[in-house]
PDB file of C-alpha atoms in Angstrom:
ATOM      1  CA  MET N   1     102.656 133.711  51.890  1.00 98.00           C
ATOM      2  CA  ASN N   2      99.596 134.371  54.027  1.00 99.00           C
ATOM      3  CA  ILE N   3      99.702 132.109  57.082  1.00 99.00           C
ATOM      4  CA  VAL N   4      96.617 131.889  59.300  1.00 99.00           C
ATOM      5  CA  MET N   5      96.459 130.477  62.812  1.00 98.00           C
ATOM      6  CA  LEU N   6      93.130 128.709  63.210  1.00 98.00           C
ATOM      7  CA  GLN N   7      93.691 127.829  66.857  1.00 96.00           C
ATOM      8  CA  ASP N   8      95.744 128.802  69.887  1.00 95.00           C
ATOM      9  CA  ILE N   9      98.659 126.357  70.155  1.00 96.00           C
ATOM     10  CA  HIS N  10      99.502 127.513  73.695  1.00 94.00           C
ATOM     11  CA  ALA N  11     102.882 128.902  72.707  1.00 95.00           C
ATOM     12  CA  ALA N  12     104.546 131.699  74.649  1.00 95.00           C
ATOM     13  CA  GLN N  13     103.509 135.068  73.204  1.00 96.00           C
ATOM     14  CA  ASP N  14     107.103 136.237  72.839  1.00 97.00           C
ATOM     15  CA  PHE N  15     107.833 133.141  70.743  1.00 98.00           C
ATOM     16  CA  ILE N  16     104.859 133.862  68.458  1.00 97.00           C
ATOM     17  CA  ASP N  17     105.912 137.512  68.175  1.00 98.00           C
ATOM     18  CA  GLU N  18     109.452 136.465  67.272  1.00 98.00           C
ATOM     19  CA  GLN N  19     108.203 134.077  64.596  1.00 98.00           C
ATOM     20  CA  ARG N  20     105.843 136.709  63.187  1.00 98.00           C
ATOM     21  CA  ALA N  21     108.693 139.228  62.931  1.00 98.00           C
ATOM     22  CA  GLN N  22     110.918 136.715  61.142  1.00 99.00           C
ATOM     23  CA  LEU N  23     108.124 135.802  58.734  1.00 99.00           C
ATOM     24  CA  GLU N  24     107.342 139.442  57.976  1.00 98.00           C
ATOM     25  CA  ALA N  25     111.027 140.071  57.301  1.00 99.00           C
ATOM     26  CA  LYS N  26     110.757 137.445  54.561  1.00 98.00           C
ATOM     27  CA  GLY N  27     107.598 138.980  53.103  1.00 98.00           C
ATOM     28  CA  HIS N  28     105.090 136.633  54.741  1.00 99.00           C
ATOM     29  CA  THR N  29     102.178 137.388  57.080  1.00 98.00           C
ATOM     30  CA  LEU N  30     101.028 135.560  60.202  1.00 98.00           C
ATOM     31  CA  THR N  31      97.498 136.410  61.308  1.00 97.00           C
ATOM     32  CA  LEU N  32      94.904 135.007  63.682  1.00 96.00           C
ATOM     33  CA  ALA N  33      91.519 133.827  62.475  1.00 96.00           C
ATOM     34  CA  LYS N  34      88.932 136.521  63.218  1.00 92.00           C
ATOM     35  CA  TYR N  35      87.034 134.275  65.624  1.00 93.00           C
ATOM     36  CA  MET N  36      90.180 134.019  67.788  1.00 91.00           C
ATOM     37  CA  THR N  37      90.271 137.745  68.475  1.00 81.00           C
ATOM     38  CA  SER N  38      86.810 138.082  70.023  1.00 72.00           C
ATOM     39  CA  GLU N  39      84.525 136.392  72.523  1.00 70.00           C
ATOM     40  CA  HIS N  40      83.324 133.673  70.214  1.00 67.00           C
ATOM     41  CA  ALA N  41      81.702 130.286  70.570  1.00 73.00           C
ATOM     42  CA  ALA N  42      83.312 127.295  68.896  1.00 84.00           C
ATOM     43  CA  PRO N  43      83.955 128.265  65.268  1.00 94.00           C
ATOM     44  CA  THR N  44      81.533 126.993  62.662  1.00 96.00           C
ATOM     45  CA  THR N  45      82.412 125.613  59.253  1.00 97.00           C
ATOM     46  CA  VAL N  46      81.571 129.048  57.845  1.00 97.00           C
ATOM     47  CA  ASP N  47      83.961 130.717  60.315  1.00 96.00           C
ATOM     48  CA  ILE N  48      86.803 128.369  59.408  1.00 98.00           C
ATOM     49  CA  ALA N  49      86.122 128.687  55.680  1.00 98.00           C
ATOM     50  CA  ASP N  50      86.201 132.472  56.037  1.00 97.00           C
ATOM     51  CA  ALA N  51      89.542 132.282  57.868  1.00 98.00           C
ATOM     52  CA  LEU N  52      91.006 130.084  55.134  1.00 98.00           C
ATOM     53  CA  LYS N  53      89.671 131.888  52.075  1.00 97.00           C
ATOM     54  CA  ASP N  54      92.894 133.845  51.419  1.00 97.00           C
ATOM     55  CA  ALA N  55      95.307 131.564  53.285  1.00 99.00           C
ATOM     56  CA  ASP N  56      98.297 129.866  51.707  1.00 99.00           C
ATOM     57  CA  ALA N  57      99.047 127.986  54.932  1.00 99.00           C
ATOM     58  CA  ALA N  58      97.152 127.254  58.134  1.00 99.00           C
ATOM     59  CA  ILE N  59      98.273 126.330  61.633  1.00 99.00           C
ATOM     60  CA  VAL N  60      95.924 124.244  63.786  1.00 99.00           C
ATOM     61  CA  ALA N  61      96.213 121.966  66.818  1.00 97.00           C
ATOM     62  CA  ASP N  62      93.414 119.475  67.561  1.00 94.00           C
ATOM     63  CA  MET N  63      90.412 121.401  66.232  1.00 95.00           C
ATOM     64  CA  VAL N  64      88.406 119.629  63.551  1.00 96.00           C
ATOM     65  CA  VAL N  65      88.971 121.244  60.161  1.00 98.00           C
ATOM     66  CA  PRO N  66      85.887 120.554  58.008  1.00 98.00           C
ATOM     67  CA  ALA N  67      86.405 119.159  54.529  1.00 98.00           C
ATOM     68  CA  GLN N  68      84.065 121.809  53.124  1.00 98.00           C
ATOM     69  CA  ALA N  69      86.247 124.600  54.513  1.00 98.00           C
ATOM     70  CA  VAL N  70      89.362 123.109  52.913  1.00 98.00           C
ATOM     71  CA  GLN N  71      87.599 122.566  49.588  1.00 98.00           C
ATOM     72  CA  GLN N  72      86.657 126.253  49.499  1.00 98.00           C
ATOM     73  CA  ALA N  73      90.185 127.430  50.354  1.00 98.00           C
ATOM     74  CA  LYS N  74      91.454 127.845  46.811  1.00 97.00           C
ATOM     75  CA  GLN N  75      94.910 129.164  47.780  1.00 98.00           C
ATOM     76  CA  LEU N  76      95.595 126.689  50.593  1.00 99.00           C
ATOM     77  CA  LYS N  77      98.778 124.692  50.077  1.00 99.00           C
ATOM     78  CA  PHE N  78      99.886 123.665  53.579  1.00 99.00           C
ATOM     79  CA  ILE N  79      98.262 122.642  56.871  1.00 99.00           C
ATOM     80  CA  ASP N  80     100.661 122.710  59.808  1.00 99.00           C
ATOM     81  CA  VAL N  81      99.213 120.508  62.560  1.00 99.00           C
ATOM     82  CA  ALA N  82     100.475 121.236  66.067  1.00 98.00           C
ATOM     83  CA  PHE N  83      99.414 117.781  67.187  1.00 96.00           C
ATOM     84  CA  THR N  84     100.419 114.158  66.667  1.00 93.00           C
ATOM     85  CA  GLY N  85      97.235 112.708  65.193  1.00 92.00           C
ATOM     86  CA  VAL N  86      95.714 114.086  61.996  1.00 95.00           C
ATOM     87  CA  ASP N  87      92.363 112.285  62.105  1.00 93.00           C
ATOM     88  CA  HIS N  88      90.699 115.707  62.534  1.00 95.00           C
ATOM     89  CA  ILE N  89      92.099 116.885  59.184  1.00 98.00           C
ATOM     90  CA  PRO N  90      90.318 115.928  55.901  1.00 98.00           C
ATOM     91  CA  MET N  91      93.297 114.031  54.523  1.00 98.00           C
ATOM     92  CA  ASP N  92      91.441 112.748  51.444  1.00 97.00           C
ATOM     93  CA  VAL N  93      90.650 116.312  50.389  1.00 98.00           C
ATOM     94  CA  CYS N  94      94.230 117.381  51.095  1.00 98.00           C
ATOM     95  CA  ARG N  95      95.570 114.579  48.917  1.00 98.00           C
ATOM     96  CA  GLU N  96      93.167 115.489  46.106  1.00 98.00           C
ATOM     97  CA  ARG N  97      94.218 119.139  46.324  1.00 97.00           C
ATOM     98  CA  ASN N  98      97.947 118.381  46.788  1.00 98.00           C
ATOM     99  CA  ILE N  99      97.868 120.209  50.120  1.00 99.00           C
ATOM    100  CA  THR N 100     100.854 119.245  52.254  1.00 99.00           C
ATOM    101  CA  VAL N 101     100.053 118.275  55.849  1.00 99.00           C
ATOM    102  CA  SER N 102     102.761 118.132  58.519  1.00 99.00           C
ATOM    103  CA  ASN N 103     102.369 117.167  62.166  1.00 98.00           C
ATOM    104  CA  ALA N 104     104.293 117.639  65.410  1.00 98.00           C
ATOM    105  CA  GLU N 105     105.015 113.977  66.040  1.00 93.00           C
ATOM    106  CA  GLY N 106     107.082 113.398  69.151  1.00 95.00           C
ATOM    107  CA  TYR N 107     106.239 116.572  71.041  1.00 98.00           C
ATOM    108  CA  ALA N 108     104.229 114.752  73.735  1.00 97.00           C
ATOM    109  CA  THR N 109     106.280 111.574  74.045  1.00 98.00           C
ATOM    110  CA  GLN N 110     107.770 112.384  77.448  1.00 98.00           C
ATOM    111  CA  SER N 111     104.541 113.816  78.840  1.00 98.00           C
ATOM    112  CA  VAL N 112     102.395 110.846  77.821  1.00 98.00           C
ATOM    113  CA  THR N 113     105.028 108.381  79.023  1.00 99.00           C
ATOM    114  CA  GLU N 114     105.089 109.974  82.466  1.00 99.00           C
ATOM    115  CA  LEU N 115     101.280 109.947  82.681  1.00 99.00           C
ATOM    116  CA  VAL N 116     101.201 106.239  81.803  1.00 99.00           C
ATOM    117  CA  LEU N 117     103.703 105.531  84.569  1.00 99.00           C
ATOM    118  CA  GLU N 118     101.618 107.598  86.983  1.00 99.00           C
ATOM    119  CA  TYR N 119      98.490 105.660  86.012  1.00 99.00           C
ATOM    120  CA  ALA N 120     100.212 102.321  86.570  1.00 99.00           C
ATOM    121  CA  LEU N 121     101.576 103.257  89.985  1.00 99.00           C
ATOM    122  CA  SER N 122      98.317 104.878  91.098  1.00 99.00           C
ATOM    123  CA  MET N 123      96.271 101.818  90.185  1.00 99.00           C
ATOM    124  CA  LEU N 124      98.724  99.347  91.686  1.00 99.00           C
ATOM    125  CA  ARG N 125      98.685 101.259  94.983  1.00 98.00           C
ATOM    126  CA  HIS N 126      94.960 102.174  94.865  1.00 97.00           C
ATOM    127  CA  VAL N 127      95.856 105.835  95.369  1.00 97.00           C
ATOM    128  CA  ASP N 128      92.447 107.213  94.377  1.00 95.00           C
ATOM    129  CA  GLU N 129      90.543 104.877  96.712  1.00 95.00           C
ATOM    130  CA  GLU N 130      92.947 105.343  99.608  1.00 97.00           C
ATOM    131  CA  GLN N 131      92.768 109.126  99.315  1.00 97.00           C
ATOM    132  CA  SER N 132      88.973 108.928  99.503  1.00 95.00           C
ATOM    133  CA  ARG N 133      89.179 106.713 102.592  1.00 96.00           C
ATOM    134  CA  LEU N 134      91.509 109.147 104.326  1.00 97.00           C
ATOM    135  CA  ARG N 135      89.292 112.143 103.510  1.00 97.00           C
ATOM    136  CA  ASN N 136      86.325 110.217 104.906  1.00 97.00           C
ATOM    137  CA  GLY N 137      88.099 109.699 108.224  1.00 98.00           C
ATOM    138  CA  GLU N 138      89.044 106.090 107.546  1.00 98.00           C
ATOM    139  CA  ALA N 139      92.277 104.120 107.713  1.00 98.00           C
ATOM    140  CA  ALA N 140      93.840 102.205 104.819  1.00 97.00           C
ATOM    141  CA  GLY N 141      91.569  99.721 103.084  1.00 94.00           C
ATOM    142  CA  PRO N 142      91.836  95.933 103.218  1.00 94.00           C
ATOM    143  CA  VAL N 143      93.278  95.509  99.711  1.00 93.00           C
ATOM    144  CA  MET N 144      97.070  95.453  99.622  1.00 96.00           C
ATOM    145  CA  GLY N 145      98.931  97.380  96.949  1.00 98.00           C
ATOM    146  CA  GLN N 146     101.305  95.859  94.412  1.00 98.00           C
ATOM    147  CA  THR N 147     104.816  96.801  93.354  1.00 99.00           C
ATOM    148  CA  LEU N 148     105.538  97.521  89.720  1.00 99.00           C
ATOM    149  CA  GLN N 149     108.791  95.587  89.690  1.00 99.00           C
ATOM    150  CA  GLY N 150     108.329  92.115  88.258  1.00 99.00           C
ATOM    151  CA  LYS N 151     105.102  92.881  86.419  1.00 99.00           C
ATOM    152  CA  THR N 152     104.607  92.061  82.746  1.00 99.00           C
ATOM    153  CA  ILE N 153     103.778  95.152  80.703  1.00 99.00           C
ATOM    154  CA  GLY N 154     102.028  94.776  77.362  1.00 99.00           C
ATOM    155  CA  ILE N 155     102.522  97.636  74.930  1.00 99.00           C
ATOM    156  CA  VAL N 156     100.030  97.779  72.078  1.00 99.00           C
ATOM    157  CA  GLY N 157     101.752  99.930  69.471  1.00 98.00           C
ATOM    158  CA  ALA N 158     105.518 100.350  69.654  1.00 98.00           C
ATOM    159  CA  GLY N 159     105.965 103.715  67.978  1.00 96.00           C
ATOM    160  CA  HIS N 160     107.771 106.666  69.556  1.00 95.00           C
ATOM    161  CA  ILE N 161     105.605 106.731  72.672  1.00 97.00           C
ATOM    162  CA  GLY N 162     105.323 102.968  72.957  1.00 98.00           C
ATOM    163  CA  ARG N 163     109.102 102.577  72.884  1.00 98.00           C
ATOM    164  CA  ALA N 164     109.544 105.381  75.427  1.00 99.00           C
ATOM    165  CA  VAL N 165     107.072 103.614  77.724  1.00 99.00           C
ATOM    166  CA  ALA N 166     108.985 100.366  77.218  1.00 99.00           C
ATOM    167  CA  HIS N 167     112.211 102.091  78.246  1.00 99.00           C
ATOM    168  CA  VAL N 168     110.748 103.409  81.510  1.00 99.00           C
ATOM    169  CA  PHE N 169     109.019 100.197  82.565  1.00 99.00           C
ATOM    170  CA  HIS N 170     111.985  98.033  81.595  1.00 99.00           C
ATOM    171  CA  ALA N 171     114.252 100.233  83.724  1.00 99.00           C
ATOM    172  CA  LEU N 172     111.903  99.688  86.678  1.00 99.00           C
ATOM    173  CA  GLY N 173     112.245  95.924  86.487  1.00 99.00           C
ATOM    174  CA  CYS N 174     109.283  94.945  84.328  1.00 99.00           C
ATOM    175  CA  ARG N 175     109.110  92.336  81.590  1.00 99.00           C
ATOM    176  CA  VAL N 176     108.008  94.181  78.463  1.00 99.00           C
ATOM    177  CA  LEU N 177     105.952  92.610  75.674  1.00 99.00           C
ATOM    178  CA  ALA N 178     104.914  94.518  72.578  1.00 99.00           C
ATOM    179  CA  PHE N 179     102.471  94.172  69.731  1.00 99.00           C
ATOM    180  CA  ASN N 180     103.326  96.103  66.589  1.00 98.00           C
ATOM    181  CA  ARG N 181     102.391  95.501  62.965  1.00 94.00           C
ATOM    182  CA  SER N 182     106.020  95.745  61.869  1.00 96.00           C
ATOM    183  CA  THR N 183     109.158  94.409  63.506  1.00 96.00           C
ATOM    184  CA  VAL N 184     110.618  96.786  66.081  1.00 95.00           C
ATOM    185  CA  GLN N 185     114.257  96.936  67.113  1.00 94.00           C
ATOM    186  CA  CYS N 186     114.182  98.052  70.738  1.00 97.00           C
ATOM    187  CA  ALA N 187     116.441  96.784  73.516  1.00 98.00           C
ATOM    188  CA  ASP N 188     113.760  97.574  76.110  1.00 99.00           C
ATOM    189  CA  ILE N 189     111.217  95.187  74.566  1.00 99.00           C
ATOM    190  CA  ASP N 190     111.777  91.645  75.797  1.00 98.00           C
ATOM    191  CA  GLU N 191     109.448  90.017  73.293  1.00 98.00           C
ATOM    192  CA  GLN N 192     107.380  91.124  70.326  1.00 98.00           C
ATOM    193  CA  CYS N 193     104.317  88.962  69.839  1.00 97.00           C
ATOM    194  CA  GLY N 194     100.742  88.893  68.609  1.00 98.00           C
ATOM    195  CA  LEU N 195      98.039  91.034  70.165  1.00 99.00           C
ATOM    196  CA  ASP N 196      96.244  88.093  71.766  1.00 99.00           C
ATOM    197  CA  ASP N 197      99.438  86.890  73.442  1.00 99.00           C
ATOM    198  CA  VAL N 198     100.166  90.381  74.762  1.00 99.00           C
ATOM    199  CA  LEU N 199      96.672  90.607  76.243  1.00 99.00           C
ATOM    200  CA  ARG N 200      96.812  87.143  77.810  1.00 99.00           C
ATOM    201  CA  GLN N 201     100.216  87.499  79.432  1.00 99.00           C
ATOM    202  CA  SER N 202     100.270  91.108  80.626  1.00 99.00           C
ATOM    203  CA  ASP N 203      99.567  92.460  84.090  1.00 99.00           C
ATOM    204  CA  ILE N 204      99.277  95.950  82.631  1.00 99.00           C
ATOM    205  CA  VAL N 205      98.238  96.664  79.030  1.00 99.00           C
ATOM    206  CA  THR N 206      98.907 100.157  77.676  1.00 99.00           C
ATOM    207  CA  ILE N 207      97.700 101.322  74.263  1.00 99.00           C
ATOM    208  CA  HIS N 208      99.788 103.526  71.983  1.00 98.00           C
ATOM    209  CA  LEU N 209      98.233 103.367  68.522  1.00 97.00           C
ATOM    210  CA  PRO N 210      96.865 105.978  66.120  1.00 94.00           C
ATOM    211  CA  ILE N 211      93.192 105.847  65.229  1.00 92.00           C
ATOM    212  CA  THR N 212      92.649 104.237  61.831  1.00 93.00           C
ATOM    213  CA  ASP N 213      90.015 102.028  60.247  1.00 93.00           C
ATOM    214  CA  GLY N 214      92.138  99.088  61.387  1.00 96.00           C
ATOM    215  CA  THR N 215      92.479 100.176  65.019  1.00 98.00           C
ATOM    216  CA  ARG N 216      88.987 101.552  65.667  1.00 98.00           C
ATOM    217  CA  GLY N 217      87.300  99.157  68.092  1.00 98.00           C
ATOM    218  CA  MET N 218      90.365  96.901  68.151  1.00 98.00           C
ATOM    219  CA  ILE N 219      90.046  96.278  71.886  1.00 99.00           C
ATOM    220  CA  ASP N 220      86.524  94.866  71.980  1.00 99.00           C
ATOM    221  CA  ALA N 221      84.711  92.460  74.300  1.00 99.00           C
ATOM    222  CA  GLU N 222      86.471  89.444  72.811  1.00 98.00           C
ATOM    223  CA  LYS N 223      89.911  90.974  73.332  1.00 99.00           C
ATOM    224  CA  LEU N 224      89.099  92.137  76.865  1.00 99.00           C
ATOM    225  CA  ARG N 225      88.083  88.589  77.787  1.00 98.00           C
ATOM    226  CA  LEU N 226      91.625  87.470  76.976  1.00 99.00           C
ATOM    227  CA  MET N 227      93.085  89.642  79.739  1.00 99.00           C
ATOM    228  CA  LYS N 228      93.786  88.455  83.272  1.00 99.00           C
ATOM    229  CA  PRO N 229      91.075  89.278  85.837  1.00 99.00           C
ATOM    230  CA  THR N 230      93.807  91.090  87.786  1.00 98.00           C
ATOM    231  CA  ALA N 231      94.985  93.074  84.754  1.00 99.00           C
ATOM    232  CA  LEU N 232      95.028  96.845  84.375  1.00 99.00           C
ATOM    233  CA  LEU N 233      94.251  98.616  81.087  1.00 99.00           C
ATOM    234  CA  ILE N 234      95.625 102.048  80.190  1.00 99.00           C
ATOM    235  CA  ASN N 235      94.442 104.079  77.201  1.00 99.00           C
ATOM    236  CA  ALA N 236      96.231 107.378  76.653  1.00 98.00           C
ATOM    237  CA  ALA N 237      96.185 107.065  72.853  1.00 97.00           C
ATOM    238  CA  ARG N 238      92.786 107.435  71.149  1.00 96.00           C
ATOM    239  CA  GLY N 239      89.409 106.736  72.727  1.00 98.00           C
ATOM    240  CA  PRO N 240      87.709 104.783  69.917  1.00 98.00           C
ATOM    241  CA  ILE N 241      90.449 102.130  69.890  1.00 98.00           C
ATOM    242  CA  VAL N 242      88.693 100.621  72.917  1.00 99.00           C
ATOM    243  CA  ASP N 243      85.015  99.674  72.744  1.00 99.00           C
ATOM    244  CA  THR N 244      83.673 101.755  75.640  1.00 98.00           C
ATOM    245  CA  ASP N 245      80.603  99.612  76.318  1.00 98.00           C
ATOM    246  CA  ALA N 246      82.731  96.469  76.338  1.00 99.00           C
ATOM    247  CA  LEU N 247      85.203  98.094  78.731  1.00 99.00           C
ATOM    248  CA  VAL N 248      82.426  99.128  81.125  1.00 99.00           C
ATOM    249  CA  ASP N 249      81.027  95.591  81.064  1.00 99.00           C
ATOM    250  CA  ALA N 250      84.483  94.101  81.694  1.00 99.00           C
ATOM    251  CA  LEU N 251      85.069  96.371  84.691  1.00 99.00           C
ATOM    252  CA  LYS N 252      81.634  95.812  86.207  1.00 98.00           C
ATOM    253  CA  SER N 253      81.861  92.043  85.788  1.00 98.00           C
ATOM    254  CA  GLY N 254      85.405  91.800  87.122  1.00 97.00           C
ATOM    255  CA  SER N 255      86.747  90.476  83.831  1.00 98.00           C
ATOM    256  CA  ILE N 256      89.591  92.980  84.320  1.00 99.00           C
ATOM    257  CA  ALA N 257      90.553  94.761  87.529  1.00 98.00           C
ATOM    258  CA  GLN N 258      90.985  98.447  86.673  1.00 99.00           C
ATOM    259  CA  ALA N 259      91.311 100.878  83.783  1.00 99.00           C
ATOM    260  CA  ALA N 260      92.907 104.295  83.438  1.00 99.00           C
ATOM    261  CA  VAL N 261      91.523 106.344  80.556  1.00 99.00           C
ATOM    262  CA  ASP N 262      92.651 109.739  79.277  1.00 99.00           C
ATOM    263  CA  VAL N 263      90.924 109.630  75.884  1.00 98.00           C
ATOM    264  CA  PHE N 264      87.294 109.064  74.995  1.00 98.00           C
ATOM    265  CA  ASP N 265      84.931 108.672  72.052  1.00 97.00           C
ATOM    266  CA  GLN N 266      84.457 112.445  72.221  1.00 94.00           C
ATOM    267  CA  GLU N 267      86.608 115.193  73.651  1.00 92.00           C
ATOM    268  CA  PRO N 268      85.784 116.274  77.225  1.00 95.00           C
ATOM    269  CA  PRO N 269      83.691 117.615  78.763  1.00 95.00           C
ATOM    270  CA  LEU N 270      81.745 114.351  78.650  1.00 98.00           C
ATOM    271  CA  PRO N 271      77.958 114.207  78.960  1.00 97.00           C
ATOM    272  CA  ALA N 272      76.752 113.535  82.489  1.00 97.00           C
ATOM    273  CA  ASP N 273      75.456 110.115  81.479  1.00 97.00           C
ATOM    274  CA  ALA N 274      78.724 108.937  79.884  1.00 98.00           C
ATOM    275  CA  PRO N 275      79.054 105.288  81.009  1.00 97.00           C
ATOM    276  CA  LEU N 276      82.681 105.516  82.094  1.00 98.00           C
ATOM    277  CA  LEU N 277      81.903 108.367  84.497  1.00 98.00           C
ATOM    278  CA  HIS N 278      79.748 105.989  86.525  1.00 97.00           C
ATOM    279  CA  CYS N 279      81.880 102.882  86.137  1.00 98.00           C
ATOM    280  CA  PRO N 280      83.773 101.424  89.119  1.00 96.00           C
ATOM    281  CA  HIS N 281      87.496 100.712  89.160  1.00 97.00           C
ATOM    282  CA  THR N 282      88.395 103.548  86.810  1.00 98.00           C
ATOM    283  CA  LEU N 283      90.915 106.377  86.883  1.00 98.00           C
ATOM    284  CA  LEU N 284      89.783 109.059  84.435  1.00 99.00           C
ATOM    285  CA  THR N 285      91.433 112.270  83.246  1.00 99.00           C
ATOM    286  CA  PRO N 286      90.190 114.782  80.623  1.00 98.00           C
ATOM    287  CA  HIS N 287      92.800 114.222  77.876  1.00 97.00           C
ATOM    288  CA  ILE N 288      95.787 115.647  79.742  1.00 98.00           C
ATOM    289  CA  GLY N 289      98.470 113.325  78.379  1.00 98.00           C
ATOM    290  CA  PHE N 290      99.978 116.030  76.180  1.00 96.00           C
ATOM    291  CA  ARG N 291      99.208 118.937  78.499  1.00 96.00           C
ATOM    292  CA  THR N 292     102.506 119.941  80.073  1.00 98.00           C
ATOM    293  CA  GLN N 293     104.233 123.264  79.560  1.00 96.00           C
ATOM    294  CA  GLN N 294     107.313 121.494  78.257  1.00 98.00           C
ATOM    295  CA  ALA N 295     105.274 119.637  75.637  1.00 98.00           C
ATOM    296  CA  MET N 296     103.538 122.859  74.572  1.00 97.00           C
ATOM    297  CA  ASP N 297     106.873 124.631  74.157  1.00 97.00           C
ATOM    298  CA  LEU N 298     108.305 121.746  72.150  1.00 98.00           C
ATOM    299  CA  ARG N 299     105.316 121.471  69.850  1.00 98.00           C
ATOM    300  CA  ALA N 300     105.425 125.214  69.131  1.00 98.00           C
ATOM    301  CA  HIS N 301     109.039 124.869  68.009  1.00 98.00           C
ATOM    302  CA  ILE N 302     108.283 121.768  65.910  1.00 99.00           C
ATOM    303  CA  THR N 303     105.267 123.481  64.339  1.00 99.00           C
ATOM    304  CA  PHE N 304     107.215 126.541  63.234  1.00 99.00           C
ATOM    305  CA  ASP N 305     110.176 124.412  62.155  1.00 99.00           C
ATOM    306  CA  ASN N 306     107.698 122.576  59.918  1.00 99.00           C
ATOM    307  CA  LEU N 307     106.431 125.897  58.567  1.00 99.00           C
ATOM    308  CA  TRP N 308     109.915 127.170  57.765  1.00 99.00           C
ATOM    309  CA  ALA N 309     110.822 123.861  56.138  1.00 99.00           C
ATOM    310  CA  TRP N 310     107.743 124.043  53.914  1.00 99.00           C
ATOM    311  CA  LEU N 311     108.437 127.670  53.015  1.00 99.00           C
ATOM    312  CA  GLY N 312     111.952 126.597  52.071  1.00 98.00           C
ATOM    313  CA  GLY N 313     110.642 123.898  49.753  1.00 98.00           C
ATOM    314  CA  HIS N 314     111.667 120.926  51.887  1.00 98.00           C
ATOM    315  CA  PRO N 315     108.670 120.010  54.081  1.00 98.00           C
ATOM    316  CA  THR N 316     109.274 117.873  57.161  1.00 98.00           C
ATOM    317  CA  ASN N 317     107.063 115.546  59.234  1.00 98.00           C
ATOM    318  CA  VAL N 318     104.781 115.108  56.235  1.00 98.00           C
ATOM    319  CA  CYS N 319     101.654 112.998  56.782  1.00 97.00           C
ATOM    320  CA  ARG N 320     100.526 110.870  53.861  1.00 88.00           C
TER     321      ARG N 320
END
């Protein structure tokens, strides 16, 4: 089989070399797309189609794979996604073509969970503002911080990451509420309830949903108005789940207190006039939730485990 890497998955080079040697020993090839081996701007649809034209399998992380490129890839049978979400893959085309798609679900669970905890603590203690005051030669500000213990945490989406977040916050003395479309068995969740109830009751709301037609724009102006004026919102899942304009309005009006956002309607860098960049009471990071060395190492192993499983006729982590 001819396997093509469409994107750098930030794996250690010795690991890639080891995998390539093992694949070649079995009669397979592992090559890089031509645009990866030269100083090249972001690949075009033509570039990606050219890379896929003789490929039986492709490895990609979070780069958008155009439907046209997949349609033209007559030999393509497998797309190995070194990422959790697959909204950047043309799943309809893959289903039509019987192309198997696997993902690396779970690789970033610990990393995202730790970032969510960091967000919560930083906002409760006003770390960003207090650092600015100190650098400006000032003493601590007039607003007192808050402890995490005793707070009610609302988890919107109790999948792998949502349950991991529940475990951490529950261990730190929080009451944990969760909204999930199906019933979840998790000892760290004190109560599973409807979305509106989670929003009304929670001191901190943290979102952990995939992006789908049903979740896009789910947290809109109406939902934000349900939250406490002292509440904090965290989104380290997918940007379009939260209506950005509604969030900016809620923060400026004081409808909610603060928001920490790692994901946006487009991938960073953001345009200079992006509303959130100029919005008060925000803690913003450029999609770093998954970006730890440990997560990168784990996803490389999951990605190649998926490849070997597919080559062996028993694909794993298949996305429907």
